[in-house]
Tab-separated table of C-alpha atoms in Angstrom:
chain	number	residue	atom	x	y	z
A	14	MET	CA	9.918	-14.708	14.387
A	15	ALA	CA	7.026	-13.467	12.275
A	16	VAL	CA	3.672	-15.191	12.448
A	17	TYR	CA	2.072	-15.546	9.035
A	18	THR	CA	-1.505	-16.268	8.034
A	19	LYS	CA	-1.776	-19.392	5.911
A	20	ASN	CA	-2.842	-18.778	2.291
A	21	LEU	CA	-2.879	-14.984	2.751
A	22	VAL	CA	-1.186	-13.034	-0.042
A	23	SER	CA	0.425	-9.743	0.972
A	24	VAL	CA	0.759	-7.139	-1.783
A	25	VAL	CA	3.025	-4.124	-1.293
A	26	THR	CA	2.562	-1.088	-3.521
A	27	PRO	CA	4.886	1.848	-2.868
A	28	THR	CA	3.904	5.143	-4.458
A	29	TYR	CA	6.063	8.160	-5.192
A	30	LYS	CA	4.719	11.137	-7.129
A	31	ARG	CA	2.969	9.288	-9.998
A	32	SER	CA	-0.115	8.734	-7.844
A	33	GLU	CA	-2.494	9.037	-10.800
A	34	LYS	CA	-1.655	5.389	-11.558
A	35	LEU	CA	-2.629	4.298	-8.047
A	36	PRO	CA	-6.440	3.950	-8.381
A	37	ARG	CA	-6.103	1.483	-11.255
A	38	ALA	CA	-3.495	-0.549	-9.359
A	39	ILE	CA	-5.624	-0.703	-6.199
A	40	GLU	CA	-8.744	-1.707	-8.122
A	41	SER	CA	-6.793	-4.408	-9.939
A	42	ILE	CA	-5.344	-5.853	-6.728
A	43	LEU	CA	-8.537	-5.767	-4.665
A	44	GLY	CA	-10.595	-6.967	-7.633
A	45	GLN	CA	-8.774	-10.282	-7.993
A	46	THR	CA	-10.898	-13.426	-7.870
A	47	TYR	CA	-8.638	-14.671	-5.080
A	48	LYS	CA	-9.891	-12.642	-2.114
A	49	ASN	CA	-7.482	-13.685	0.649
A	50	ILE	CA	-5.305	-10.621	0.061
A	51	GLU	CA	-3.944	-7.780	2.144
A	52	LEU	CA	-2.779	-4.668	0.311
A	53	PHE	CA	-0.260	-2.207	1.703
A	54	VAL	CA	0.004	1.093	-0.131
A	55	VAL	CA	3.103	2.883	1.106
A	56	ASN	CA	3.194	6.606	0.470
A	57	ASP	CA	6.850	7.519	-0.114
A	58	ASN	CA	6.171	11.220	-0.764
A	59	GLU	CA	6.861	14.009	1.690
A	60	PRO	CA	4.075	13.827	4.325
A	61	GLU	CA	2.697	17.314	3.691
A	62	ASP	CA	3.030	17.617	-0.089
A	63	GLU	CA	0.287	17.571	-2.714
A	64	PHE	CA	1.116	13.995	-3.722
A	65	THR	CA	0.471	12.730	-0.189
A	66	GLN	CA	-2.813	14.621	-0.046
A	67	TYR	CA	-3.837	13.078	-3.371
A	68	VAL	CA	-2.951	9.588	-2.101
A	69	LYS	CA	-5.047	10.183	1.031
A	70	ASP	CA	-7.966	11.488	-1.045
A	71	ILE	CA	-8.049	8.649	-3.567
A	72	THR	CA	-7.544	5.896	-0.999
A	73	ALA	CA	-10.151	7.163	1.492
A	74	LYS	CA	-12.847	4.996	-0.099
A	75	TYR	CA	-10.833	1.858	0.719
A	76	ASN	CA	-10.419	2.605	4.432
A	77	SER	CA	-13.436	0.453	5.292
A	78	ASP	CA	-11.970	-2.552	3.432
A	79	PRO	CA	-10.065	-4.634	6.033
A	80	ARG	CA	-7.704	-5.835	3.292
A	81	PHE	CA	-6.461	-2.291	2.629
A	82	HIS	CA	-3.686	-0.586	4.623
A	83	LEU	CA	-2.270	2.870	3.889
A	84	ILE	CA	1.142	3.673	5.322
A	85	ILE	CA	2.266	7.301	5.330
A	86	GLN	CA	6.017	7.529	5.861
A	87	GLU	CA	7.487	10.347	7.933
A	88	LYS	CA	9.627	11.458	4.985
A	89	HIS	CA	10.570	10.404	1.460
A	90	ILE	CA	13.392	7.869	1.623
A	91	ASN	CA	13.218	5.455	-1.340
A	92	GLY	CA	11.198	2.585	-2.754
A	93	ALA	CA	13.246	-0.156	-1.107
A	94	VAL	CA	12.695	1.301	2.354
A	95	ALA	CA	9.001	1.833	1.576
A	96	ARG	CA	8.638	-1.832	0.620
A	97	ASN	CA	10.486	-2.974	3.733
A	98	VAL	CA	8.210	-0.899	5.984
A	99	ALA	CA	5.189	-2.755	4.602
A	100	ILE	CA	6.868	-6.149	4.573
A	101	ARG	CA	7.485	-5.832	8.311
A	102	GLN	CA	3.715	-5.373	8.808
A	103	ALA	CA	2.619	-8.045	6.350
A	104	LYS	CA	0.989	-11.182	7.673
A	105	GLY	CA	0.723	-13.093	4.424
A	106	GLU	CA	2.270	-16.466	3.891
A	107	PHE	CA	2.973	-15.310	0.325
């Protein structure tokens, strides 16, 4: 049984190819007035392609934020699997 953190909101953001939209999404999520958030960005690109490198580059500045978690999948599968990978790691009550 999963143990959740009361009042914590878990946000899952899978990304596949259209990574140029990612910085705005991350800023919007982490910039909310409600701060009890954890954000999982799940890279669903191939691990060694240019999209994955871009995701790593643009998210590097968030690595020191304890609310931010980047998950690099071993291979591209699909958005549903990407979401489920993060959900299994989420600790949020919501």
